[in-house]
mmCIF file of C-alpha atoms in Angstrom:
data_model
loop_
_atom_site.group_PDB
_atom_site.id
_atom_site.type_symbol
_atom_site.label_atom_id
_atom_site.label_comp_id
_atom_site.label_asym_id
_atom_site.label_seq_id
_atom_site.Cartn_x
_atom_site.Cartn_y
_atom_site.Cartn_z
ATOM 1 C CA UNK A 1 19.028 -15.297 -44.661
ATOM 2 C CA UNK A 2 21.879 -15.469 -47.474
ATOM 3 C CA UNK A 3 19.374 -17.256 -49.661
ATOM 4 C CA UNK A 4 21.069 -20.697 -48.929
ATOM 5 C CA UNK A 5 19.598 -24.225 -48.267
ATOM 6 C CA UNK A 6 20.524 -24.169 -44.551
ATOM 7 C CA UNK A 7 18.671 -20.571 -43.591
ATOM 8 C CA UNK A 8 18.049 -19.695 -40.689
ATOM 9 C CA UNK A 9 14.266 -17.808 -40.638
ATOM 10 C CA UNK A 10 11.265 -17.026 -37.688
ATOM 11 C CA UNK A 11 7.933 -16.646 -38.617
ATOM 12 C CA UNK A 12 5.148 -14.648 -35.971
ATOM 13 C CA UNK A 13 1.913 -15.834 -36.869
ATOM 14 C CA UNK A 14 -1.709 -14.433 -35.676
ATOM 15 C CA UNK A 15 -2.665 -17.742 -34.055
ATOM 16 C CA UNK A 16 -0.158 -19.861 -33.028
ATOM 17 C CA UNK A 17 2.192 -17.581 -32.220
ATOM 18 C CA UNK A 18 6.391 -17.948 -33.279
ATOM 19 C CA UNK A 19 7.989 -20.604 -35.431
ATOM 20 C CA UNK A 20 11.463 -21.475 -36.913
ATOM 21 C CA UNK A 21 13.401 -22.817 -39.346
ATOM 22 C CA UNK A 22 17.015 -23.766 -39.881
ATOM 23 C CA UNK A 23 16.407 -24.929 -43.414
ATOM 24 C CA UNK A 24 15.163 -22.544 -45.395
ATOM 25 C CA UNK A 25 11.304 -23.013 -44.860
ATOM 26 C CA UNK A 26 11.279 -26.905 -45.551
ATOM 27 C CA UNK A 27 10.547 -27.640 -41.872
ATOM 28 C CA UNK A 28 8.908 -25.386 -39.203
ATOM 29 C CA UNK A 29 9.724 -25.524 -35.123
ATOM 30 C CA UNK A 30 7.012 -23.937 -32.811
ATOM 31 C CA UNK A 31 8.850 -21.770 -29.366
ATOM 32 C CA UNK A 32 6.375 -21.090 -27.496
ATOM 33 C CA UNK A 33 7.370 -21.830 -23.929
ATOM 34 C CA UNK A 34 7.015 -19.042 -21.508
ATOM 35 C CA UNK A 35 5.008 -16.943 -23.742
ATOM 36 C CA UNK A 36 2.004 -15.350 -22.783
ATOM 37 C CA UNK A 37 1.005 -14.663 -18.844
ATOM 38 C CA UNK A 38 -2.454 -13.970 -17.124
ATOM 39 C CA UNK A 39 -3.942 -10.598 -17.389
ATOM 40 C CA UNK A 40 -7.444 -10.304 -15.824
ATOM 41 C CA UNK A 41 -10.272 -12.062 -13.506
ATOM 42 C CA UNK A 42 -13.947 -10.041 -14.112
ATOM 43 C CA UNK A 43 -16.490 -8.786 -11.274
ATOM 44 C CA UNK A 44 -17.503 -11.888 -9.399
ATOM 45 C CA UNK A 45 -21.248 -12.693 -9.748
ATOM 46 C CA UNK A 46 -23.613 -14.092 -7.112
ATOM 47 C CA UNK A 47 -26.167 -16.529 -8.886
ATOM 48 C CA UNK A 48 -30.134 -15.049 -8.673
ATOM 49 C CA UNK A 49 -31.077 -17.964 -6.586
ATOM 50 C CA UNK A 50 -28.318 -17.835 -3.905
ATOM 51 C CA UNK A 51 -30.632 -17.909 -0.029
ATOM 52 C CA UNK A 52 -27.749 -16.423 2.244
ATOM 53 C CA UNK A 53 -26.235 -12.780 1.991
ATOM 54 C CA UNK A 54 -22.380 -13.508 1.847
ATOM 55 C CA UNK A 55 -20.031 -11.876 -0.736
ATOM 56 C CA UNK A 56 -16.581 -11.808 -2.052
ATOM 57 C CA UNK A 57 -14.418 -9.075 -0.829
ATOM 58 C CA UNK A 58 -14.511 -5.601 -2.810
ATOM 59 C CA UNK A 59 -16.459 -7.933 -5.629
ATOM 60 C CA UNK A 60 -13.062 -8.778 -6.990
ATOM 61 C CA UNK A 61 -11.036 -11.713 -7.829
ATOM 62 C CA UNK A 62 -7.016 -11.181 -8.662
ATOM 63 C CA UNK A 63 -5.884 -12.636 -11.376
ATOM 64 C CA UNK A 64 -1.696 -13.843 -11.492
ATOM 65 C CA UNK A 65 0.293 -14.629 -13.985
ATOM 66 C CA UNK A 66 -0.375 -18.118 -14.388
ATOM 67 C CA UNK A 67 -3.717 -18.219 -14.493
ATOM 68 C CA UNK A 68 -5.630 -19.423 -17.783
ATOM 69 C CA UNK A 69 -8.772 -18.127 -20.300
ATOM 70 C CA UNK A 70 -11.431 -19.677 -18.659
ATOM 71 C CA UNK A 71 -14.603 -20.001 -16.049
ATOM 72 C CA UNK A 72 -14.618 -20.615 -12.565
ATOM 73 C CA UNK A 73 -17.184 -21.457 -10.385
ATOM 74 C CA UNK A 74 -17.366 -21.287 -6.270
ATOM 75 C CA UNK A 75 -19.898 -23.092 -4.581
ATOM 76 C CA UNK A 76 -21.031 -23.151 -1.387
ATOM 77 C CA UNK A 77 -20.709 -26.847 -0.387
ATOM 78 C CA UNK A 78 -20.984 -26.937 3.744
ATOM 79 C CA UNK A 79 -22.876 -24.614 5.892
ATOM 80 C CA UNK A 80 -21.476 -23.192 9.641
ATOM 81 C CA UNK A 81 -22.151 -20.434 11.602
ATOM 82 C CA UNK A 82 -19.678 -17.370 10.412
ATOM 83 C CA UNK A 83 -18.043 -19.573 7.973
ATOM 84 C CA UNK A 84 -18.706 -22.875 5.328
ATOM 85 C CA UNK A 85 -17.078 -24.340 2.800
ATOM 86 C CA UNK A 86 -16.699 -23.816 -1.283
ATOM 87 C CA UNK A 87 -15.372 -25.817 -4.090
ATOM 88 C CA UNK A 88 -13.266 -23.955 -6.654
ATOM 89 C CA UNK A 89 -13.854 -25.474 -10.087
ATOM 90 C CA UNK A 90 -12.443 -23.795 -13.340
ATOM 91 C CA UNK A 91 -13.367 -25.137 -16.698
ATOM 92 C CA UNK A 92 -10.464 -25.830 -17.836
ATOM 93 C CA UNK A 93 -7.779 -26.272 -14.413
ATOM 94 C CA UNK A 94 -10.814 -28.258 -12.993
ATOM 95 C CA UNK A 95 -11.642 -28.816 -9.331
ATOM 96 C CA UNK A 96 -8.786 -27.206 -6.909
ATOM 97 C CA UNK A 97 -8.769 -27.608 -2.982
ATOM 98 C CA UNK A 98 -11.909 -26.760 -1.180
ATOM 99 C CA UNK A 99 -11.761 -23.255 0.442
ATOM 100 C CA UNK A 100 -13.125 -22.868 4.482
ATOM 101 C CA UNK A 101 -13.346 -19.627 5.135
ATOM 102 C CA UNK A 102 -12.803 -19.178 7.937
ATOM 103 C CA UNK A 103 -8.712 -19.200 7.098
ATOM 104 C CA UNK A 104 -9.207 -15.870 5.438
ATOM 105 C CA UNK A 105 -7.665 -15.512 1.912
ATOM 106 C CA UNK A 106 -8.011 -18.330 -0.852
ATOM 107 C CA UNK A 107 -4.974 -18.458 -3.245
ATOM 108 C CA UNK A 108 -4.377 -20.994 -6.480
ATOM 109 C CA UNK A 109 -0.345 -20.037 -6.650
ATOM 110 C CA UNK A 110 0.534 -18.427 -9.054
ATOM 111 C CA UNK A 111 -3.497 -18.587 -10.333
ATOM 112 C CA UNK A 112 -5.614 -16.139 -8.972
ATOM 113 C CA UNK A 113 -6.888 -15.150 -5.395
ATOM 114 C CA UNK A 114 -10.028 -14.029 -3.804
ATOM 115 C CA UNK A 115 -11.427 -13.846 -0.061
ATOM 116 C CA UNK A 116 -14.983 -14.712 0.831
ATOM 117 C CA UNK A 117 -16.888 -12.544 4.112
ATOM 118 C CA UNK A 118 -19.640 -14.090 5.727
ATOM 119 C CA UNK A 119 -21.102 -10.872 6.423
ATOM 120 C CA UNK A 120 -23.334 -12.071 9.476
ATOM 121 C CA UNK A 121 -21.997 -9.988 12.285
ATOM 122 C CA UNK A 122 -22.310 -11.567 15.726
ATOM 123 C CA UNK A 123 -25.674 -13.816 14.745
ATOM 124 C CA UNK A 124 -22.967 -15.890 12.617
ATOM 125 C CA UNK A 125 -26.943 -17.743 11.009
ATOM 126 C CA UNK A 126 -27.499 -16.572 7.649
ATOM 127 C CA UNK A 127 -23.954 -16.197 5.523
ATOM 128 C CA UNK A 128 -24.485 -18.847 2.738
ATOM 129 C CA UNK A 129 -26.660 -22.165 2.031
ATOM 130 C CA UNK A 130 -25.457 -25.168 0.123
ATOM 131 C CA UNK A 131 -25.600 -24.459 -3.285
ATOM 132 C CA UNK A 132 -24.965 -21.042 -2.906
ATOM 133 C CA UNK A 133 -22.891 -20.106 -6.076
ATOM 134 C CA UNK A 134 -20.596 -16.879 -8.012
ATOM 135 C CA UNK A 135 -19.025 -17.149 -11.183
ATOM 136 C CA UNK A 136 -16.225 -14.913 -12.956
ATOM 137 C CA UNK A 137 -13.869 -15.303 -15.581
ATOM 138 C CA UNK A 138 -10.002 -14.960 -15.780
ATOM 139 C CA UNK A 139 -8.472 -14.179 -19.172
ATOM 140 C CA UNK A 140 -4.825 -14.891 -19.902
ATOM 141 C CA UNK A 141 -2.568 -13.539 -23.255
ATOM 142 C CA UNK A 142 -1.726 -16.962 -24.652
ATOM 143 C CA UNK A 143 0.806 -14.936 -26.635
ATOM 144 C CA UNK A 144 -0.071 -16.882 -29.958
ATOM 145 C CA UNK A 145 -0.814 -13.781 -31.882
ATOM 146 C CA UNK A 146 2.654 -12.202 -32.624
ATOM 147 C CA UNK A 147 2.742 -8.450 -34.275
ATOM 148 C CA UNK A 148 6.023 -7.874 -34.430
ATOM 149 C CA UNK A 149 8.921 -9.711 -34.590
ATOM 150 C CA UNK A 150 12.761 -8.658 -34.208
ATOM 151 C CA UNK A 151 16.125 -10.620 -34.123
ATOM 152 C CA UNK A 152 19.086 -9.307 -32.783
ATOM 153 C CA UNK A 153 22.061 -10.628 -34.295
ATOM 154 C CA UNK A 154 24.720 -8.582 -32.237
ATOM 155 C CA UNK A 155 23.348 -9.993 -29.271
ATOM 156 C CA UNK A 156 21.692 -13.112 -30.203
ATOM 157 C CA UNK A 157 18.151 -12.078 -29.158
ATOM 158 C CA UNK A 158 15.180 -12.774 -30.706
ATOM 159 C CA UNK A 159 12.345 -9.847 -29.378
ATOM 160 C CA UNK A 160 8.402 -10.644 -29.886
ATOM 161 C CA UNK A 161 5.631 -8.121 -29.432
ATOM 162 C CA UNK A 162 2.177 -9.997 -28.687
ATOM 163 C CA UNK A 163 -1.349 -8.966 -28.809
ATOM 164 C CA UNK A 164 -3.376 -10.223 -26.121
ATOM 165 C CA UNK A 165 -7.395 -10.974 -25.525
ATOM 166 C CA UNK A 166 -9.184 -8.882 -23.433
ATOM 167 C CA UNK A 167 -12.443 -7.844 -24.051
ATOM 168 C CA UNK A 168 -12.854 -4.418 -22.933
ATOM 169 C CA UNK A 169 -9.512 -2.909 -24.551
ATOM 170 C CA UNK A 170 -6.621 -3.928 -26.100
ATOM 171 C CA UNK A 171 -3.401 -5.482 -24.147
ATOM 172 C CA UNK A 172 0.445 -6.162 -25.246
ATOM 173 C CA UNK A 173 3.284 -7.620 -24.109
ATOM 174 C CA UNK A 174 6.862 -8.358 -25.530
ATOM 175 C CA UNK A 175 9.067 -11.266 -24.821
ATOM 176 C CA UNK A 176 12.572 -11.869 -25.387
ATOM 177 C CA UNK A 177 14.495 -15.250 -26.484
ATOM 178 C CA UNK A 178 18.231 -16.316 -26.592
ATOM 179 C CA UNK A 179 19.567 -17.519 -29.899
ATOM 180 C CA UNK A 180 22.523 -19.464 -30.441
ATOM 181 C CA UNK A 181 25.463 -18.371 -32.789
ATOM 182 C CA UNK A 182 24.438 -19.363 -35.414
ATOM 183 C CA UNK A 183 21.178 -18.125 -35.494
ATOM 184 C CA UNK A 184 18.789 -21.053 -34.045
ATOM 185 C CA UNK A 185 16.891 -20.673 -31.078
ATOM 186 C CA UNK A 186 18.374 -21.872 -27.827
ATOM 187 C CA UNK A 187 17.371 -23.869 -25.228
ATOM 188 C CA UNK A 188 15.012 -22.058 -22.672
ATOM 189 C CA UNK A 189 12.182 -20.207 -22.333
ATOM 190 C CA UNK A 190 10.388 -16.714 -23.484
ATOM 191 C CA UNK A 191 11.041 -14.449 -20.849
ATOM 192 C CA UNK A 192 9.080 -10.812 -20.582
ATOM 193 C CA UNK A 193 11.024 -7.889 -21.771
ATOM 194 C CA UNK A 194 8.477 -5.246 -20.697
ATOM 195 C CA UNK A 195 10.542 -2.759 -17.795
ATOM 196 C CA UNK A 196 8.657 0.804 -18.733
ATOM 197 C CA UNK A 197 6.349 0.367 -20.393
ATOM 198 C CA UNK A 198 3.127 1.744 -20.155
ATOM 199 C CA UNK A 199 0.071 0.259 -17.917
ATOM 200 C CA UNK A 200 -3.373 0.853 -18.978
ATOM 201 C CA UNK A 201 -4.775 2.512 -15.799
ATOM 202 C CA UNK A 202 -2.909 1.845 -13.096
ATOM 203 C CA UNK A 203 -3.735 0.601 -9.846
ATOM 204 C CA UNK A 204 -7.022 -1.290 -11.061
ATOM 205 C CA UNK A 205 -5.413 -2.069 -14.576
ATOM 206 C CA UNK A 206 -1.906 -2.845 -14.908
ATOM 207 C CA UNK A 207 -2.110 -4.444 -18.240
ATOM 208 C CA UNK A 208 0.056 -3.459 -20.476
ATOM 209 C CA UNK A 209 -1.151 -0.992 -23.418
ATOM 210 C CA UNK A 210 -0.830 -3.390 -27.081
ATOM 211 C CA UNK A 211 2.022 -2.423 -28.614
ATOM 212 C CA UNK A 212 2.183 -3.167 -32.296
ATOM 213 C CA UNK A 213 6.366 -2.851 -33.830
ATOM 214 C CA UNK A 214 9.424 -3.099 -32.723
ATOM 215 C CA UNK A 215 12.445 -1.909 -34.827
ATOM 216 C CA UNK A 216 15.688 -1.265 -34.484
ATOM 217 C CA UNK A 217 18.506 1.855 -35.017
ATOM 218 C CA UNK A 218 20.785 0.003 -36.672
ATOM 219 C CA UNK A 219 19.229 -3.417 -38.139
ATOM 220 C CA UNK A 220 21.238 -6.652 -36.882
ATOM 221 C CA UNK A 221 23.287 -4.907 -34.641
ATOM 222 C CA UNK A 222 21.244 -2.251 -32.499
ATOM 223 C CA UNK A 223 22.263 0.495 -30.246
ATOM 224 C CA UNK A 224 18.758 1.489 -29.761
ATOM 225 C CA UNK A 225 15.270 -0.254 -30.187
ATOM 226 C CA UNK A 226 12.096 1.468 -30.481
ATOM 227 C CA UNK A 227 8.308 0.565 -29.962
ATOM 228 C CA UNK A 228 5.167 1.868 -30.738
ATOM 229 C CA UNK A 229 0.999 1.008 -30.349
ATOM 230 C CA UNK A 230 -1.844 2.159 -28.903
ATOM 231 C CA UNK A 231 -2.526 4.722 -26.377
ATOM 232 C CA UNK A 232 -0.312 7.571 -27.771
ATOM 233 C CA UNK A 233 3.132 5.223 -26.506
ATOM 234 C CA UNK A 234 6.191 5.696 -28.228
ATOM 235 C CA UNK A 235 9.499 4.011 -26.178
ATOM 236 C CA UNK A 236 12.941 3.604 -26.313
ATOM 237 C CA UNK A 237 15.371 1.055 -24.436
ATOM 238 C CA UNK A 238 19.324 2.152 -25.079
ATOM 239 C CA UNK A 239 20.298 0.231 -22.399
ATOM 240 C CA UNK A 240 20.150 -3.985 -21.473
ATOM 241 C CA UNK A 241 19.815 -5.046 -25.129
ATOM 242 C CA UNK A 242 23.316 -7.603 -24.134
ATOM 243 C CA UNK A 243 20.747 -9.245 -22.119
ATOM 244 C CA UNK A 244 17.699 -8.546 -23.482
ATOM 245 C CA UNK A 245 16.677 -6.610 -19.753
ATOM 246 C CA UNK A 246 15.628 -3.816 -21.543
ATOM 247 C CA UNK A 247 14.889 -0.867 -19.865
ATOM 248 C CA UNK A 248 12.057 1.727 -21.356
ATOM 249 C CA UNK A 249 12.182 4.966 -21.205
ATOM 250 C CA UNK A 250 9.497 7.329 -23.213
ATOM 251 C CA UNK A 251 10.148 9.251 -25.995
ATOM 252 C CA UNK A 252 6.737 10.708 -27.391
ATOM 253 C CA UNK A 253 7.327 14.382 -27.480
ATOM 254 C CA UNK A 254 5.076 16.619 -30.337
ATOM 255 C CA UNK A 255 3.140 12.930 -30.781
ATOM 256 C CA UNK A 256 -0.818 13.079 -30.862
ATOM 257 C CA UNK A 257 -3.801 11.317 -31.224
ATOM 258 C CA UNK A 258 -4.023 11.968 -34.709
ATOM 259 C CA UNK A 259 -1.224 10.166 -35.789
ATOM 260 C CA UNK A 260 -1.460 7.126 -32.998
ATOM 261 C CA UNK A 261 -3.511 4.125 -32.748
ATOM 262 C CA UNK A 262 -6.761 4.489 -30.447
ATOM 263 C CA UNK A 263 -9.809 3.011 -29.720
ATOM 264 C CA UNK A 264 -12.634 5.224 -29.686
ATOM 265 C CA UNK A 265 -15.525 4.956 -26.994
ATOM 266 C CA UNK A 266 -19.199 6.749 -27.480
ATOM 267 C CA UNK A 267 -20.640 7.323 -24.072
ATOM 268 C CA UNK A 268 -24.561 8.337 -24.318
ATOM 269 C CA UNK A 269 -25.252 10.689 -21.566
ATOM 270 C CA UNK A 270 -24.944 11.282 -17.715
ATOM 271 C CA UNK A 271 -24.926 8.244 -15.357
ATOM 272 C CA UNK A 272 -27.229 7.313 -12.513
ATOM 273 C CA UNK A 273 -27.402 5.100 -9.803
ATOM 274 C CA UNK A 274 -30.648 3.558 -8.932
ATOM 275 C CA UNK A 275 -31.590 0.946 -6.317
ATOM 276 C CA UNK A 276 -34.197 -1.680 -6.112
ATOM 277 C CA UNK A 277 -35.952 -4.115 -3.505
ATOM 278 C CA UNK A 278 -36.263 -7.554 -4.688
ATOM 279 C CA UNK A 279 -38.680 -10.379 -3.408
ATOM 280 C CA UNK A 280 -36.224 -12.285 -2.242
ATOM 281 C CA UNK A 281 -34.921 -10.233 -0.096
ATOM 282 C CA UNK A 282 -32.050 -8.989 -2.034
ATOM 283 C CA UNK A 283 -31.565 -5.327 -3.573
ATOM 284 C CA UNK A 284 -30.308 -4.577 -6.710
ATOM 285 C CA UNK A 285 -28.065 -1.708 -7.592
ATOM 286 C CA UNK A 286 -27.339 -0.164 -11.719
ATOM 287 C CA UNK A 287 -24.774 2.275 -12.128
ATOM 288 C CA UNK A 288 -25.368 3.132 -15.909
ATOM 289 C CA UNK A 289 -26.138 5.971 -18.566
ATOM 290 C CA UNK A 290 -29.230 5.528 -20.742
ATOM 291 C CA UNK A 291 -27.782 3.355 -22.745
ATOM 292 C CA UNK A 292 -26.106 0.728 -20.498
ATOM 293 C CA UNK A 293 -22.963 2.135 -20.161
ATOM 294 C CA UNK A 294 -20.921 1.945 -17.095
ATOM 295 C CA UNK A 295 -19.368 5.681 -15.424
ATOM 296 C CA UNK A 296 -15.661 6.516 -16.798
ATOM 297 C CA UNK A 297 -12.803 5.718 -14.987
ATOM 298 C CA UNK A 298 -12.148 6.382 -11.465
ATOM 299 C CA UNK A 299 -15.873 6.618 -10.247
ATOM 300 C CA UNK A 300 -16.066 5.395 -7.071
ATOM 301 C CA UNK A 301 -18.819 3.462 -5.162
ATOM 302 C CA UNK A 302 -19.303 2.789 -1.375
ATOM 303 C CA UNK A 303 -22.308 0.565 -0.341
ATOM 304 C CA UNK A 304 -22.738 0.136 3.360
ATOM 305 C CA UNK A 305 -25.151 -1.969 5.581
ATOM 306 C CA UNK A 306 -26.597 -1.514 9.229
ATOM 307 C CA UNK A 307 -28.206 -4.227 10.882
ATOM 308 C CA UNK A 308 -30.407 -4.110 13.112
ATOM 309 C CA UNK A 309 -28.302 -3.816 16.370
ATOM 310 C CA UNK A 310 -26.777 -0.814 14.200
ATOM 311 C CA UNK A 311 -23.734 -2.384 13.533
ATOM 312 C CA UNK A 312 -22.582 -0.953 10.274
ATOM 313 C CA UNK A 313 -20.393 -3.144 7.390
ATOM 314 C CA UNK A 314 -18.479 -1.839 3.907
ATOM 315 C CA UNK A 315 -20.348 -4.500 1.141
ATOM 316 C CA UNK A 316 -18.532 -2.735 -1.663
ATOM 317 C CA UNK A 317 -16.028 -0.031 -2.136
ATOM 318 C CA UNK A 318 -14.472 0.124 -5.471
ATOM 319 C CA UNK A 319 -13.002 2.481 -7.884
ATOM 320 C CA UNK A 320 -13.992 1.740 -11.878
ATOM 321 C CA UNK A 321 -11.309 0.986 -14.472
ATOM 322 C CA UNK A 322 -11.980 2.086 -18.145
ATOM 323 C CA UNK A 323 -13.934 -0.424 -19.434
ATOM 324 C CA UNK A 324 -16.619 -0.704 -21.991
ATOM 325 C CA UNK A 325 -18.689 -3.316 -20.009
ATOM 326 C CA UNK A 326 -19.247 -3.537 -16.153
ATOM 327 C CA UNK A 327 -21.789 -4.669 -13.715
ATOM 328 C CA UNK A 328 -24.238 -2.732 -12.647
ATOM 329 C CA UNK A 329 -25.487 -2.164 -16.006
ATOM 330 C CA UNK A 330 -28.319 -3.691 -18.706
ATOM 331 C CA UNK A 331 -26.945 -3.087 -21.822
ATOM 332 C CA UNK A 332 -29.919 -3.969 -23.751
ATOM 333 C CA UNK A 333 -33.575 -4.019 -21.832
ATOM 334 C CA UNK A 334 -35.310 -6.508 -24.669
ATOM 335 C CA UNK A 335 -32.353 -8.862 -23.873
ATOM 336 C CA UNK A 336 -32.107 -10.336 -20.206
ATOM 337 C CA UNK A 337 -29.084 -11.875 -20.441
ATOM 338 C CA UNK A 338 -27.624 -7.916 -20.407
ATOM 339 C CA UNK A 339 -29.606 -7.507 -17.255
ATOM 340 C CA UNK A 340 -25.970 -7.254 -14.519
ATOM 341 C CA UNK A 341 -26.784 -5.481 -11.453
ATOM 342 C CA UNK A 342 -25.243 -5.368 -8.107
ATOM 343 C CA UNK A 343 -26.822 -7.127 -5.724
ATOM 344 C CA UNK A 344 -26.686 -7.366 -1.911
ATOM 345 C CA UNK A 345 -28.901 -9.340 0.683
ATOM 346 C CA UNK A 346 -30.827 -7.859 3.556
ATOM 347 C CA UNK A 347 -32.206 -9.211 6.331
ATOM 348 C CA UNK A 348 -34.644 -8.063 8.805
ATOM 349 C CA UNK A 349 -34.395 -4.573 10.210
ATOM 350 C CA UNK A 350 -30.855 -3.992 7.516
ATOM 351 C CA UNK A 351 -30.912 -0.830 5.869
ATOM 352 C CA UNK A 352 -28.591 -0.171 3.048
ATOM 353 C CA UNK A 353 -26.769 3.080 1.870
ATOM 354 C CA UNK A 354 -25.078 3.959 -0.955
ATOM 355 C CA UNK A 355 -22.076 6.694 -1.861
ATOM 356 C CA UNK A 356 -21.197 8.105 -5.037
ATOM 357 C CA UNK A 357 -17.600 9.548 -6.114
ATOM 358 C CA UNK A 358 -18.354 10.723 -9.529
ATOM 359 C CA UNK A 359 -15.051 10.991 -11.727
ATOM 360 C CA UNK A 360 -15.590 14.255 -14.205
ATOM 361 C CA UNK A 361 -12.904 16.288 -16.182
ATOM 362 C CA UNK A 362 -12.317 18.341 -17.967
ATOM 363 C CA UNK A 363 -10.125 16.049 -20.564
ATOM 364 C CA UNK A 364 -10.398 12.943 -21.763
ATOM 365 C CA UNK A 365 -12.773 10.358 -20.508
ATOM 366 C CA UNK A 366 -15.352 13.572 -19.552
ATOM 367 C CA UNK A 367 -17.607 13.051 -16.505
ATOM 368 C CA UNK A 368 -19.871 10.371 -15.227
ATOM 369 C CA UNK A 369 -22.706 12.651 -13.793
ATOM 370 C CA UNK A 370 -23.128 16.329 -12.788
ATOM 371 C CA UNK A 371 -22.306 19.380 -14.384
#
């Protein structure tokens, strides 16, 4: 700005993300296209009152980048030996194809993906009923709140650093913008600027840590650009910043803890796994501390059936990410809507097993269980 009547300013805001101006502030312009991506889909849940014993692989949904903050429901809508039918219906996207399957994998492009097993072995009777349901969420960074913005006059680049929405820990991203000449934004879309930088726990979270500034060496015309956040992250890009492919490359030597943004997390105790027979036939399965907490990263948990020709099957085999909230777990006993446990269907003459990888160290997050 030269303090004229024809300035040219941007403005990051905490809801609705970045907005310009090429008149000094008497009219605003939203930019938002191709800001924000999808981040996460939760553990899939099989409603209390579903009558056959099917599941979705692993328990897990993958989320992709265009996939939305919302709900999605799959129900069971047409019954066949070793196979049947489901409707896919989000709350917002709304009803999608209807999955059979028996053609393996079901993807939304560019949405999310997921693969239902029937899980009847050679009887093929028993997988799912009409009306059988799960649920899960998928979250997505809508990239509307903006903590940090940067423009790039030497190159005509305009940098943004977002925070995204996740429950269980903070996520980031930063996205990069051509400007014209003189200063205005140019035609196109936000594209991600985010080679480097640090994933949260990679392979079963590869969000990115929140980063919170971005600043340059030498304002309007950098050499070098720096950024900073959570998770002890300090980075530096030297090279791409003609084209805004920036290239990160970490520079946190003698940094700590005590001078970076974290988020602190209490566990209560030593965690336990604990199995129970239901009524209906199904078992349920906690994996929690006293206090409802799920094990630190990287436990692992195996849960295998044998039916009653002996034939054995993997129901579950899955590694936990940090997270503050799982399933498995009752956070709160007086509250039932806490009450989250595995569960997995038997049927005459199944037994069930169960094996426990407990992650414990010596460093940061501790142990799960044992010594």
């Amino acid at each position: 700005s030269a303090g004229g009547a024809n300035d040219m300013l941007y403005a990051g805001t905490e809801d609705s993300s970045v907005w310009a101006t090429v008149d000094s502030g008497k009219t605003w312009t939203a930019h938002t296209s191709g800001i924000g991506k999808g981040l996460t889909a939760s553990t899939p849940v099989a409603d209390a009152n579903n009558k056959g014993f099917g599941l979705i692989k692993d328990n897990k949904v993958t989320a992709l980048p265009g996939c939305l903050s919302e709900k999605w429901t799959v129900a069971c809508i047409a019954e066949s030996p070793n196979g049947g039918s489901f409707s896919i219906t989000g709350t917002v996207s709304g009803r999608q194809t209807d999955y059979d399957i028996t053609t393996g994998t079901y993807t939304i492009p560019n949405v999310l993906s997921f693969t239902i097993l029937d899980d009847t072995g050679s009887s093929g009777i028993g997988g799912f009923e009409v009306g059988d349901t799960f649920t899960f969420n998928t979250t997505r960074d809508p990239g509307r709140n903006i903590r940090s913005l940067l423009a790039d006059q030497g190159n005509n680049l305009l940098y943004a650093v977002t925070l995204g929405e996740l429950s269980s820990h903070s996520v980031g991203n930063i996205y990069v913008h051509e400007l014209n000449p003189d200063g205005s934004i140019a035609p196109g879309d936000w594209r991600e600027a985010n080679t480097g930088l640090p994933q949260y726990d990679p392979p079963d979270d590869t969000t990115l840590f929140a980063q919170h500034v971005i600043a340059p060496n030498i304002p309007g015309n950098p050499t070098a650009l720096y950024i900073g956040g959570e998770g002890i992250n300090f980075y530096k890009a030297t090279s791409g910043l003609d084209t805004g492919e920036l290239i990160w490359q970490e520079s946190k030597n003698g940094l700590s803890n005590l001078i970076m943004a974290r988020m602190p997390v209490l566990f209560s105790g030593l965690c336990e796994s604990n199995m129970y027979q239901e009524d209906s036939g199904f078992v349920s399965l906690y994996i929690q501390d006293k206090n409802g907490n799920p094990p630190v990263a990287g436990t692992k948990v195996i849960v295998r059936k044998t039916d009653s020709e002996g034939k054995e099957s993997t129901l579950m085999n899955y590694t936990y990410p940090d997270t503050l909230t799982h399933t498995g777990t009752w956070r709160d006993p007086s509250d039932s809507t806490t009450n989250n446990p595995y569960r997995f269907y038997l049927g005459l003459g199944d037994g069930i097993s169960l094996e426990m990888e407990w992650a414990c160290s010596d460093a940061v997050p501790g142990c799960s269980s044992g010594d």
